[in-house]
Each structure stands twice: as C-alpha cells, then as structure tokens.
mmCIF file of C-alpha atoms in Angstrom:
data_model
loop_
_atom_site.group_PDB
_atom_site.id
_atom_site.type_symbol
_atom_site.label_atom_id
_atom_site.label_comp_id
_atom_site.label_asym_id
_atom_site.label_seq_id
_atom_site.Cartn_x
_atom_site.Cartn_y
_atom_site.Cartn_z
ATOM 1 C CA UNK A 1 3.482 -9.541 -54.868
ATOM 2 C CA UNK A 2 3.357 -6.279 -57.103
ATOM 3 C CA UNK A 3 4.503 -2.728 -55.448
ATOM 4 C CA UNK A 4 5.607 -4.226 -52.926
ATOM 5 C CA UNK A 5 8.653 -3.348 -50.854
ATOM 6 C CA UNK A 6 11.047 -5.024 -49.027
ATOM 7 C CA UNK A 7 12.272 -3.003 -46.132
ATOM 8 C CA UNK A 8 14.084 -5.505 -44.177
ATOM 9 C CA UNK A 9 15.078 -9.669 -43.623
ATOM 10 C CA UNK A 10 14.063 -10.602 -40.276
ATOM 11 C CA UNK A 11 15.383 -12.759 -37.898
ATOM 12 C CA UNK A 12 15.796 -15.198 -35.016
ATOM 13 C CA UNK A 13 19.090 -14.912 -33.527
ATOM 14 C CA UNK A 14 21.360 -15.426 -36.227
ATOM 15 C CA UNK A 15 18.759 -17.052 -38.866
ATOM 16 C CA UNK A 16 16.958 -15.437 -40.958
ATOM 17 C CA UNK A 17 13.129 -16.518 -40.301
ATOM 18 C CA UNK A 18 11.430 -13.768 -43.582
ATOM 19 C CA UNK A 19 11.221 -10.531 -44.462
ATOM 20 C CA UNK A 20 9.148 -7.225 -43.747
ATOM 21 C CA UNK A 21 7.180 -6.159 -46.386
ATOM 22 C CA UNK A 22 5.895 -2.427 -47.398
ATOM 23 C CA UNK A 23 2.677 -2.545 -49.692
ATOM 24 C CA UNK A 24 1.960 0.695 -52.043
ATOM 25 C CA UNK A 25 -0.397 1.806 -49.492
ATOM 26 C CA UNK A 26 2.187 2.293 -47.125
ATOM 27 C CA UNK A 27 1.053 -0.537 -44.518
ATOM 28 C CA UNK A 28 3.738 -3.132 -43.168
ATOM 29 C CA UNK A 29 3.812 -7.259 -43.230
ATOM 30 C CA UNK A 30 5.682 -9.897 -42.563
ATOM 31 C CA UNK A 31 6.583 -13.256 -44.339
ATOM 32 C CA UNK A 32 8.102 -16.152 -43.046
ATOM 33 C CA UNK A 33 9.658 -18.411 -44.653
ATOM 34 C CA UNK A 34 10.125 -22.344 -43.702
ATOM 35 C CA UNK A 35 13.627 -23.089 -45.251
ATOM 36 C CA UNK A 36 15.766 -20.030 -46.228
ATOM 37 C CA UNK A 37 15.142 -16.172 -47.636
ATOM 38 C CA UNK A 38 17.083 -15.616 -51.072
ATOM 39 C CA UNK A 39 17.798 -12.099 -51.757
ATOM 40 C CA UNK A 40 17.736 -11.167 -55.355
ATOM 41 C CA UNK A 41 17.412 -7.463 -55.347
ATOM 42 C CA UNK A 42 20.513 -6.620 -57.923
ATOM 43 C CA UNK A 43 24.029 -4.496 -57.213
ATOM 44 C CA UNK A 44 22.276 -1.470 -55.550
ATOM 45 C CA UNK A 45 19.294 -2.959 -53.426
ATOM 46 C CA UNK A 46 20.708 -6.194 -52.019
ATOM 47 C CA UNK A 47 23.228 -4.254 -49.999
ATOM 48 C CA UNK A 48 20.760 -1.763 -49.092
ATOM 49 C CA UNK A 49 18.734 -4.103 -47.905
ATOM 50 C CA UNK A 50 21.136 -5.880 -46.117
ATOM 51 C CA UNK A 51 22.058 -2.594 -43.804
ATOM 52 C CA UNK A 52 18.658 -2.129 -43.217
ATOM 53 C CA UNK A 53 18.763 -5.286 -41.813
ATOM 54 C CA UNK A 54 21.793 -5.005 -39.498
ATOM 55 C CA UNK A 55 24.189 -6.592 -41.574
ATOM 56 C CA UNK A 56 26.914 -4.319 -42.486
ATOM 57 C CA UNK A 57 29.647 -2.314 -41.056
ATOM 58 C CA UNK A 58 28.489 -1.676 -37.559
ATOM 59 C CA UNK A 59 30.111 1.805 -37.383
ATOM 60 C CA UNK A 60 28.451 3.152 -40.644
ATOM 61 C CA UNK A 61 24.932 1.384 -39.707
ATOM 62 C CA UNK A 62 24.961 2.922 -36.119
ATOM 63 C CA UNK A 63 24.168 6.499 -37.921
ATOM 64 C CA UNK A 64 21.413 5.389 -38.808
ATOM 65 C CA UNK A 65 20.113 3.792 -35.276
ATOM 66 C CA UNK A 66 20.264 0.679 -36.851
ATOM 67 C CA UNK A 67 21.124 -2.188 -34.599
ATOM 68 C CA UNK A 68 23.794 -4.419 -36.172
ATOM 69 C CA UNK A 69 23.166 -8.192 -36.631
ATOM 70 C CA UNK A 70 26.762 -9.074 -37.824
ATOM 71 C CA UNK A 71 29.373 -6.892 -39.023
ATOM 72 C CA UNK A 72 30.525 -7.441 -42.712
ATOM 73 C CA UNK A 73 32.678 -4.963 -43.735
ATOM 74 C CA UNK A 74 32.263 -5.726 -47.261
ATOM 75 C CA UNK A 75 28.348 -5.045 -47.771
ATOM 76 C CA UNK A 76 27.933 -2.343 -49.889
ATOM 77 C CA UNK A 77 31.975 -1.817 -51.087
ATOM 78 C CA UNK A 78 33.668 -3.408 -54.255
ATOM 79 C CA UNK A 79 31.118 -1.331 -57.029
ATOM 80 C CA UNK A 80 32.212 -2.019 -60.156
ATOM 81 C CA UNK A 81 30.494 -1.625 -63.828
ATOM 82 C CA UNK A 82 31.523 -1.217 -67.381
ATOM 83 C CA UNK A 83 32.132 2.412 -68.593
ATOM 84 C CA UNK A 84 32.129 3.530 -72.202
ATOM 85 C CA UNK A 85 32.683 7.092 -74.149
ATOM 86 C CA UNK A 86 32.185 7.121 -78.150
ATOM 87 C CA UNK A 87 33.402 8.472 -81.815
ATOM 88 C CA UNK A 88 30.312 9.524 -83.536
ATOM 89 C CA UNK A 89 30.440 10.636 -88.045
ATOM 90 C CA UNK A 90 27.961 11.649 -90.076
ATOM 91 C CA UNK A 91 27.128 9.500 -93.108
ATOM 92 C CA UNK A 92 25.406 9.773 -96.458
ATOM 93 C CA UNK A 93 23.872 6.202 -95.812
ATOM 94 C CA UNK A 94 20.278 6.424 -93.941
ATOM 95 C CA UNK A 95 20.688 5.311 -90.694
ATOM 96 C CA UNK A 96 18.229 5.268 -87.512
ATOM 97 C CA UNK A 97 18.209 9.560 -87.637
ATOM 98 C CA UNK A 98 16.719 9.528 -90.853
ATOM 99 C CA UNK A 99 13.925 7.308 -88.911
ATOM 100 C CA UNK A 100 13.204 10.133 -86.746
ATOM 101 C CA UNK A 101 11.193 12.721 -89.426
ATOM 102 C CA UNK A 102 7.798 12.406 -88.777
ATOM 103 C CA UNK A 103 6.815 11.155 -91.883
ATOM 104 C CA UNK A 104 9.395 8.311 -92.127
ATOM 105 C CA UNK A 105 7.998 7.859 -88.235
ATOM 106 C CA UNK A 106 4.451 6.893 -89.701
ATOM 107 C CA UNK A 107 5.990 4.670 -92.872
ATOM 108 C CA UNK A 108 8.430 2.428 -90.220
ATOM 109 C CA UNK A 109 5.716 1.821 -87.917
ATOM 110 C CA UNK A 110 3.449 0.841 -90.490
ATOM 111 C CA UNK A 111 6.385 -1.259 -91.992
ATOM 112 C CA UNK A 112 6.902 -2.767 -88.565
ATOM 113 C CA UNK A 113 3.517 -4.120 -88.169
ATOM 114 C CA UNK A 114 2.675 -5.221 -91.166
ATOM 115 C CA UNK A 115 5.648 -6.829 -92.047
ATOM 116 C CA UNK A 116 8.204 -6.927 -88.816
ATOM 117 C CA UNK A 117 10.632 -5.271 -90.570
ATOM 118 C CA UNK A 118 12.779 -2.463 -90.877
ATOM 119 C CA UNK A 119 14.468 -0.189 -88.252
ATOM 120 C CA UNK A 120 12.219 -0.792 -85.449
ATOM 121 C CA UNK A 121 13.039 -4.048 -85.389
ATOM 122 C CA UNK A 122 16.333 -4.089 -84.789
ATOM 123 C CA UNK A 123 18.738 -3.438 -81.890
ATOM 124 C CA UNK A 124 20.168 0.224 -81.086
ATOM 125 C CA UNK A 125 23.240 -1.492 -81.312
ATOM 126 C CA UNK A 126 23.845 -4.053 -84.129
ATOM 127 C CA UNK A 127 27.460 -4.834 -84.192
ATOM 128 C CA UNK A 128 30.362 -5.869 -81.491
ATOM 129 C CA UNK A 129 33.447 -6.537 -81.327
ATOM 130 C CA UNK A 130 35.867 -7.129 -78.765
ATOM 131 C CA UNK A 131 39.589 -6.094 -78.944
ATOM 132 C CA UNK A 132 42.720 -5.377 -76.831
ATOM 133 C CA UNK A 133 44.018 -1.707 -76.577
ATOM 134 C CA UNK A 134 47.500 -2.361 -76.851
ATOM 135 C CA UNK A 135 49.516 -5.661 -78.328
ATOM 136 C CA UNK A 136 50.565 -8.939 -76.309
ATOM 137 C CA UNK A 137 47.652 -9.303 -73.719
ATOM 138 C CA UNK A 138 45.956 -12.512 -73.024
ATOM 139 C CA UNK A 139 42.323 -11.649 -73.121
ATOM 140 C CA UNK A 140 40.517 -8.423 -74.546
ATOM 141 C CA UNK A 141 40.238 -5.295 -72.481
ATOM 142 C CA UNK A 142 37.883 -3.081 -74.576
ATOM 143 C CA UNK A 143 34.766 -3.842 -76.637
ATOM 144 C CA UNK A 144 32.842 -1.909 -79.215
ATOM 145 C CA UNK A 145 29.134 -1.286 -79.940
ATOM 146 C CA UNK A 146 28.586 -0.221 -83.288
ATOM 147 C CA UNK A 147 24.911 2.455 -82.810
ATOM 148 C CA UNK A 148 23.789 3.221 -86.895
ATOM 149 C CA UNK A 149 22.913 7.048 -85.030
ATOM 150 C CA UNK A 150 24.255 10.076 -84.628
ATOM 151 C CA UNK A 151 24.448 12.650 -82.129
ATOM 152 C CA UNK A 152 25.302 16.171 -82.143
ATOM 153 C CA UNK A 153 28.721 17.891 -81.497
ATOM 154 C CA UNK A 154 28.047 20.191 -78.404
ATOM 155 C CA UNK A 155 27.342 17.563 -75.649
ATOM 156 C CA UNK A 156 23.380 18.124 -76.147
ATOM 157 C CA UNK A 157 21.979 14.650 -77.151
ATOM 158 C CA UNK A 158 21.045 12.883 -74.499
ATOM 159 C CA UNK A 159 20.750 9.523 -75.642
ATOM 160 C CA UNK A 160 17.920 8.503 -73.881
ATOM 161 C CA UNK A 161 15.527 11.612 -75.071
ATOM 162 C CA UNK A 162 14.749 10.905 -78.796
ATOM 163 C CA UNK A 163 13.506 14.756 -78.712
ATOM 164 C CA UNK A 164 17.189 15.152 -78.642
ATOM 165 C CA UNK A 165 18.957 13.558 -81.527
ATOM 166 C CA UNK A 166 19.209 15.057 -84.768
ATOM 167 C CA UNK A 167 17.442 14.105 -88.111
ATOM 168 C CA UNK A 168 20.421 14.320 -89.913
ATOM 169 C CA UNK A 169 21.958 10.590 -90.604
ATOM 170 C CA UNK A 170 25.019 9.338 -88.638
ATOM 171 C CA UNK A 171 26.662 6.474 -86.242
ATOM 172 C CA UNK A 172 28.795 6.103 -83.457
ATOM 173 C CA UNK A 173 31.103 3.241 -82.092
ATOM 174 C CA UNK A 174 30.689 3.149 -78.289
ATOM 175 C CA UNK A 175 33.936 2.046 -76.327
ATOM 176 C CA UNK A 176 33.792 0.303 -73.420
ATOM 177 C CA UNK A 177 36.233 -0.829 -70.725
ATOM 178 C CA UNK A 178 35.113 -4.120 -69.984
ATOM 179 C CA UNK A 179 37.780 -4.973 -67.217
ATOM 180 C CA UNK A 180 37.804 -1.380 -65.115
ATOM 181 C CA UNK A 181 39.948 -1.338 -62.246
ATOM 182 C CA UNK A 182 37.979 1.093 -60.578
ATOM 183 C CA UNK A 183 35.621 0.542 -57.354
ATOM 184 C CA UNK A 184 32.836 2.561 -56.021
ATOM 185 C CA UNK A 185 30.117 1.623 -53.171
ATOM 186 C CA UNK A 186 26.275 1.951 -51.769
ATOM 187 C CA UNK A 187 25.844 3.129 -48.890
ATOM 188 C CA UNK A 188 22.418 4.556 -46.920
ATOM 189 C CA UNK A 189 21.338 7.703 -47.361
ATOM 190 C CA UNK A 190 18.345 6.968 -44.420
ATOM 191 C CA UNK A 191 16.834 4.184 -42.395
ATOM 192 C CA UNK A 192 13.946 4.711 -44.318
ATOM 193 C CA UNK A 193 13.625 1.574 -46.766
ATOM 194 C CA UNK A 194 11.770 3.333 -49.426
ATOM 195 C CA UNK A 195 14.535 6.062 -49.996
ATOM 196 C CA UNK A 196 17.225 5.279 -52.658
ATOM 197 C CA UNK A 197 20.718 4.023 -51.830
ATOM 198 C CA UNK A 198 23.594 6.185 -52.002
ATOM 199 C CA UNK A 199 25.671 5.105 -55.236
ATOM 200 C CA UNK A 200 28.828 6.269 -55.322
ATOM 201 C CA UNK A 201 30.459 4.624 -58.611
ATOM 202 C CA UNK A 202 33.854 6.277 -58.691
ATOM 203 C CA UNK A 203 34.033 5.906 -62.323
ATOM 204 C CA UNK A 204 37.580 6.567 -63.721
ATOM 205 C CA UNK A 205 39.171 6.695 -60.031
ATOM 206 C CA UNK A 206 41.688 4.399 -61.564
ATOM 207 C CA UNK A 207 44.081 6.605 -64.081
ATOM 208 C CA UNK A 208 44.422 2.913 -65.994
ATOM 209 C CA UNK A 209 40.559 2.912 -66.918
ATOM 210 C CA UNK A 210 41.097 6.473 -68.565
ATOM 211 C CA UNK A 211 44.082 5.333 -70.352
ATOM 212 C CA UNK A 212 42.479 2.423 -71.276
ATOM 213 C CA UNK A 213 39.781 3.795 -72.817
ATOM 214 C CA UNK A 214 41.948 6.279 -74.353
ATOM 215 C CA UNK A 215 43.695 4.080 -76.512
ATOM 216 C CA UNK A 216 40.062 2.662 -77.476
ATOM 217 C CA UNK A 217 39.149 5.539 -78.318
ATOM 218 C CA UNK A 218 42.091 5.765 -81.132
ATOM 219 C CA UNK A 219 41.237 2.380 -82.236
ATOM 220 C CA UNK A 220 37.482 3.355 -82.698
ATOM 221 C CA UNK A 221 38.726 6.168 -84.964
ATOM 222 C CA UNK A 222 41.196 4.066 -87.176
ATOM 223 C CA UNK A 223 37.929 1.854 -87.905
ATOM 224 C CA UNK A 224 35.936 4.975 -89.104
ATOM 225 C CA UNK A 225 38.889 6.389 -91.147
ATOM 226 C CA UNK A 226 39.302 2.991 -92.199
ATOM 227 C CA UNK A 227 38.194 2.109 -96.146
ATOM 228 C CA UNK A 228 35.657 0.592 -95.175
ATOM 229 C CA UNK A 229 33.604 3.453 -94.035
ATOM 230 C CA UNK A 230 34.660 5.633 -97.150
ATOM 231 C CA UNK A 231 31.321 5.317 -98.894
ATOM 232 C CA UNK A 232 29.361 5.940 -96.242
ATOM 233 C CA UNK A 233 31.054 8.831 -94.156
ATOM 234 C CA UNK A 234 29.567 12.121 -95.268
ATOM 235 C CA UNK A 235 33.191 13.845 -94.220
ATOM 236 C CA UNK A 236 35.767 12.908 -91.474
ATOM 237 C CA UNK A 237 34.811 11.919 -87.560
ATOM 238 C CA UNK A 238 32.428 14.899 -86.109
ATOM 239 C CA UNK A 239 32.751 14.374 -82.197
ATOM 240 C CA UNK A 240 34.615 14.310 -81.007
ATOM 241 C CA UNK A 241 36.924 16.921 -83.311
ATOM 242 C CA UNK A 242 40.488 16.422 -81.947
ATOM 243 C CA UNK A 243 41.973 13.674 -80.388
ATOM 244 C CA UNK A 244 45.077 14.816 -79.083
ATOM 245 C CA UNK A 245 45.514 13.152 -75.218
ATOM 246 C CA UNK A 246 44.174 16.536 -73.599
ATOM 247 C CA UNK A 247 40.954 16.739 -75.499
ATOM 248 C CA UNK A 248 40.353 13.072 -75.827
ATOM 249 C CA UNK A 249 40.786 13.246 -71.886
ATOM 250 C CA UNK A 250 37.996 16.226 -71.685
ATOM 251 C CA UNK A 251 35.674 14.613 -73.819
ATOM 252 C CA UNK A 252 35.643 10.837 -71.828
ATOM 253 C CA UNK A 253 35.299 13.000 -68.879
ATOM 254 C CA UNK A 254 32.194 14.985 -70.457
ATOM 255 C CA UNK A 255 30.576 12.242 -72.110
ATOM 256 C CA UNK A 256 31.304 8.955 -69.893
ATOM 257 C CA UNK A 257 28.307 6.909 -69.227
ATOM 258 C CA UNK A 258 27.978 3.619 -67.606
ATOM 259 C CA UNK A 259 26.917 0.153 -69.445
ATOM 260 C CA UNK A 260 24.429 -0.512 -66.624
ATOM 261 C CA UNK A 261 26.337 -3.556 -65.521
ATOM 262 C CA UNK A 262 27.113 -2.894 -61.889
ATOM 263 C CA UNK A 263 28.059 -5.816 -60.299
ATOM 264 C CA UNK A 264 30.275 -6.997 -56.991
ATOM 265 C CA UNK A 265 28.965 -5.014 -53.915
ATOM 266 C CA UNK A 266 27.966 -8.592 -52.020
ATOM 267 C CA UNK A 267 30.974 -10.548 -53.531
ATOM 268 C CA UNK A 268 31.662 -14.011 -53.134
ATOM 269 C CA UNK A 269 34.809 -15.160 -51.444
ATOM 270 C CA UNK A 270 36.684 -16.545 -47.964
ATOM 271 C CA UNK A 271 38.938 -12.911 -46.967
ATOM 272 C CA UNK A 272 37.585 -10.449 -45.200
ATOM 273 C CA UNK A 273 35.158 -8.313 -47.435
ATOM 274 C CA UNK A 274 33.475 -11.312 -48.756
ATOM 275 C CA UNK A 275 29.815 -11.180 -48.202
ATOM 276 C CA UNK A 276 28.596 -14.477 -49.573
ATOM 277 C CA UNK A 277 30.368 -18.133 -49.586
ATOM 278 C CA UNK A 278 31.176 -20.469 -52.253
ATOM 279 C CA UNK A 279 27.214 -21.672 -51.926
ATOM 280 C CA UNK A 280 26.092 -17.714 -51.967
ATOM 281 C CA UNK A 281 25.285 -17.669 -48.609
ATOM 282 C CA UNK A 282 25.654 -14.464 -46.392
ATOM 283 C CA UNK A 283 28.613 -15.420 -44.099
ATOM 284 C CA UNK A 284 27.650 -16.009 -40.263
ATOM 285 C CA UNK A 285 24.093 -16.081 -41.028
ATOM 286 C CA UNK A 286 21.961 -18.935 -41.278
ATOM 287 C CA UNK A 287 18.882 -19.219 -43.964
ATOM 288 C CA UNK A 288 20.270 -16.352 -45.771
ATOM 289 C CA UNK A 289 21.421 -16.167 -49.755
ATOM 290 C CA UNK A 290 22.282 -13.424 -52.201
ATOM 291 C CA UNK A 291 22.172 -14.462 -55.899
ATOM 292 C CA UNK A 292 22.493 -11.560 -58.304
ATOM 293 C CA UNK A 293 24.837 -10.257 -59.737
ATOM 294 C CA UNK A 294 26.071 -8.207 -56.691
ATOM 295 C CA UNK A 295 27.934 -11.496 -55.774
ATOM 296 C CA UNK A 296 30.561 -11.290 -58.385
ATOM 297 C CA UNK A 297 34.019 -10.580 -56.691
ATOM 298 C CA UNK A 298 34.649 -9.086 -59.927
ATOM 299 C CA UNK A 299 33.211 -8.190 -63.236
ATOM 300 C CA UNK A 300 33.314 -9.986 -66.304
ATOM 301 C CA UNK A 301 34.588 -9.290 -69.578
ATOM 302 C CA UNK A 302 31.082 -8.558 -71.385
ATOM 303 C CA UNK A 303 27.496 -8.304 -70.794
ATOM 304 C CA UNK A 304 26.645 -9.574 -67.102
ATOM 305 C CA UNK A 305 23.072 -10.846 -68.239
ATOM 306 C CA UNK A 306 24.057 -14.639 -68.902
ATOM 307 C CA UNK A 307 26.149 -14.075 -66.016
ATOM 308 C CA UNK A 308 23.100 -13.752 -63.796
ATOM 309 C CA UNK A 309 21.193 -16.301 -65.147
ATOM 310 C CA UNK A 310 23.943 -18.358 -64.223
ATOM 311 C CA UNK A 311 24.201 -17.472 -61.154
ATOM 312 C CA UNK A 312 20.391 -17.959 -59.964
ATOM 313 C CA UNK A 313 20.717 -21.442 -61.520
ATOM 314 C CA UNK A 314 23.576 -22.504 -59.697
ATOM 315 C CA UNK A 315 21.969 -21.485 -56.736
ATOM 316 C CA UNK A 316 18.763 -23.338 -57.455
ATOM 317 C CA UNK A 317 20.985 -26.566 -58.518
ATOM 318 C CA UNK A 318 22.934 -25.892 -54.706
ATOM 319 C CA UNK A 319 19.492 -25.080 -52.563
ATOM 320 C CA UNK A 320 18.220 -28.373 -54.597
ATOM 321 C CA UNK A 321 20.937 -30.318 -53.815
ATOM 322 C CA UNK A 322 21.422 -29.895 -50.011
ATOM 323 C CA UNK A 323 19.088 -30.733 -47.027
ATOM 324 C CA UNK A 324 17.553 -27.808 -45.256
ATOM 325 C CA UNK A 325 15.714 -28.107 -42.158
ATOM 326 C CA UNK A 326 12.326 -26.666 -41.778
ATOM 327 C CA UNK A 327 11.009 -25.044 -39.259
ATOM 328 C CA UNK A 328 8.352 -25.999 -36.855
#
C-alpha cells in the first residue's frame, strides 16, 4: 500500500494481532494479520515505531502518554553507522568536474544514450580499498572510496548540490571508519506517528573514532603524494592544506559526514538491551519480528546492504521453517 503510514503494531495482550495504518489523506485503518507482523522499517523507524507502540523504556514513553506494553530498555539505543572525512587534489586528467560545463552536459548525455557510455554511467565512487590504520591488527579498520571529483577548499561544496561543485577537474579519497566505537540513539520527538524520530548519532563521541580516522587520513595522503598520482595531480593535495594533528582534527570535525549505514538500534542478543532473539523476534512479545538492519548488535566492516538482504532471508528461511498458529 503506497503513502501509507504505519503509526502503530497492535495488539492482544502480549501478541501482536496487526498494525494501524495512516493513508495520505490522513484517515486511519487497521490490518490484521493471521500469523505474525514483521517490522521492516530500517535503523530509525523500527524503533520509532516500536515506542509508539508501547514497547520501549516505560519511563521515556510515559512523556509521551503512551501506555507501555513491555519495557525494553534497549529500543531505540546502540546507533551506530560508518563515518568518513576526505583528501581532495586537483588534477590535469578530466574527471567528473569537467562533466559539469554545460556543453560537455549535452555531449555525455547524448553519449549515454546512444551508446551507455561514458561518465554517466559509472559510479560516483569507482575504486575501494580497505586497509588498517596502524600495523599488527587482525582485520581492517578503515576503508577508502576513491570519487574522480573535486570540491572546493572553503567548506562550500555540498556534495549533494551539483550547483555546488566546481568545473575545474579534481578527486578525492573518502575515509571511512568502518568499525566506530561510537553509539548514538532515536528517541520520540511526539506521539504523533507522522513526525520524525529524534536521531541523535553521537558521531565521534569515542576519541578512538577521531584518532582512527586521523591516521586514515595520513594514509589517504601518502596515496595521493604517492608516484602514482604524479601525472595526474595538477599540484600537491588542496583540502585539506595542513595536516598537522590540530588542523586535521578541525577539518574531520567540519567536514564529517555519515556513510548512511546506521544500523543496531533493535539489536539481536540474550542481555539486557537486546531487542530481538536469535530468530529476530521482539523479546516477550508474541507474533512480533524486526528484520532490518536495526537488528545488528553491531556494525559490520563494509557496506550493510548484503547485510540486509541477509538478514530478511534468514528470517524468511526461520518464519518458513517453524509452525505458527493461526488465528481464528
């Protein structure tokens, strides 16, 4: 069902029976369900819409006259997601700026669809790598997107404004901190299910995902001062312009963005701020599953897309492979 909201799982008892539905016109419905409702709404809406539903923290829901169902402490807490910062140069080789002059606007497109080729056809990022920030660990801690574009030196490009990037030719190697230590939450800003959660990410609230991605950072810039990149660099590294530990530290701070991978805030597990069990079901409810990535006690080392896939097939494969009673 298209613009359609869902503003809350209803229940019998302990069981979850449906949910309440809000359609664009504003009216309300419910739908029941005969076996079990499987909540799917990602790291930000499942745990709203759990609250809305009573399941929660009872203290934190009672603000918000909502009565509480069961109290999981966990719902909502354990926010995690990947968190990057970038070197950008300017080079002599064409890259995806050059694309952005009106007339070479008009020649890609056509190029595009005539042929399906050229810079329109490819990724925003074409290269990765993945790479430990300092010597004798097990596993990586940092990966890099190589982005064939430039942005400008001040802090004004904002990368999702193409108005904003400059014609002149460049790249950038994004660094990201794919095992962060730090943890944010969602909360509710209102009862009201059509307001937005409050997201609280607490990005770099752990001093070991700044140094972390401090010594990335370095790394990043040994690859573009590397020979390698002598051709094609049209002078040194151009933001940021010094990389002593002070303005390295001012420049994450200024130009930290997230990988849009937030995962964890329903995480699976048997202690106490699990929200989920082993089989993804929401703990001291009956008929009730999250699968999404909010489920993830924590958050892998890489892009959580497969991850999810994952997950909703396991939990087809487990709802499959058990017997559920239906309801009269």
């Amino acid at each position: 069902m298209t613009s359609t909201q869902v503003s809350r799982i209803l229940f019998e008892e302990k069981r979850a029976v449906g949910v309440e539905v809000i359609d664009k016109k504003g009216n309300k419905s419910d739908i029941r369900c005969e076996k079990e409702v499987i909540l799917c709404a990602g790291a930000f809406q499942s745990p709203q819409i759990l609250m809305l539903s009573g399941i929660g923290t009872e203290k934190e829901l009672a603000k918000f006259g909502i009565n509480t169902i069961i109290d999981l402490p966990g719902v909502g807490k354990n926010l995690v997601d990947h968190v990057w910062s970038g070197v950008s140069a300017w080079t002599r080789t064409p890259t995806n700026n050059n694309t952005l002059k009106p007339w070479n606007q008009i020649t890609e497109l056509t190029r595009y669809l005539l042929f399906k080729k050229g810079p329109l056809g490819n990724s925003p990022l074409t290269a990765n790598a993945f790479l430990s920030s300092e010597d004798g660990m097990n596993r990586p801690d940092i990966q890099f997107h190589l982005a064939p574009s430039g942005i400008k030196d001040d802090y004004s490009t904002d990368i999702y404004d193409l108005k904003t990037y400059p014609w002149r030719s460049g790249l950038g190697i994004l660094v990201i901190v794919i095992r962060p230590e730090s943890r944010g939450f969602v909360g509710l800003k209102s009862a009201n299910p059509l307001d937005a959660p409050l997201i609280q990410p607490n990005l770099l609230s752990n001093k070991k995902d700044l140094e972390v991605l401090k010594k990335g950072m370095l790394k990043a810039k040994k690859v573009l001062e590397s020979k390698t990149f002598n051709g094609h660099l049209d002078g040194g590294i151009s933001f940021p312009q010094q990389f002593d530990d002070a303005s390295l530290e001012q420049h994450i701070k200024k130009s930290l963005e997230t990988l849009y991978h937030p995962v964890g805030t329903c995480k699976m597990g048997v202690d106490a701020m699990a929200v989920v069990d082993p089989s993804l079901m929401v703990k001291g409810i009956e008929g009730l599953r999250v699968a999404d990535a909010s489920v993830m006690p924590t958050i892998i080392s890489g892009n959580t897309n497969a991850a999810c896939i994952m997950i909703g097939e396991k939990a087809a494969d487990m709802i499959l492979n058990q017997k559920l009673s239906v309801r009269p």
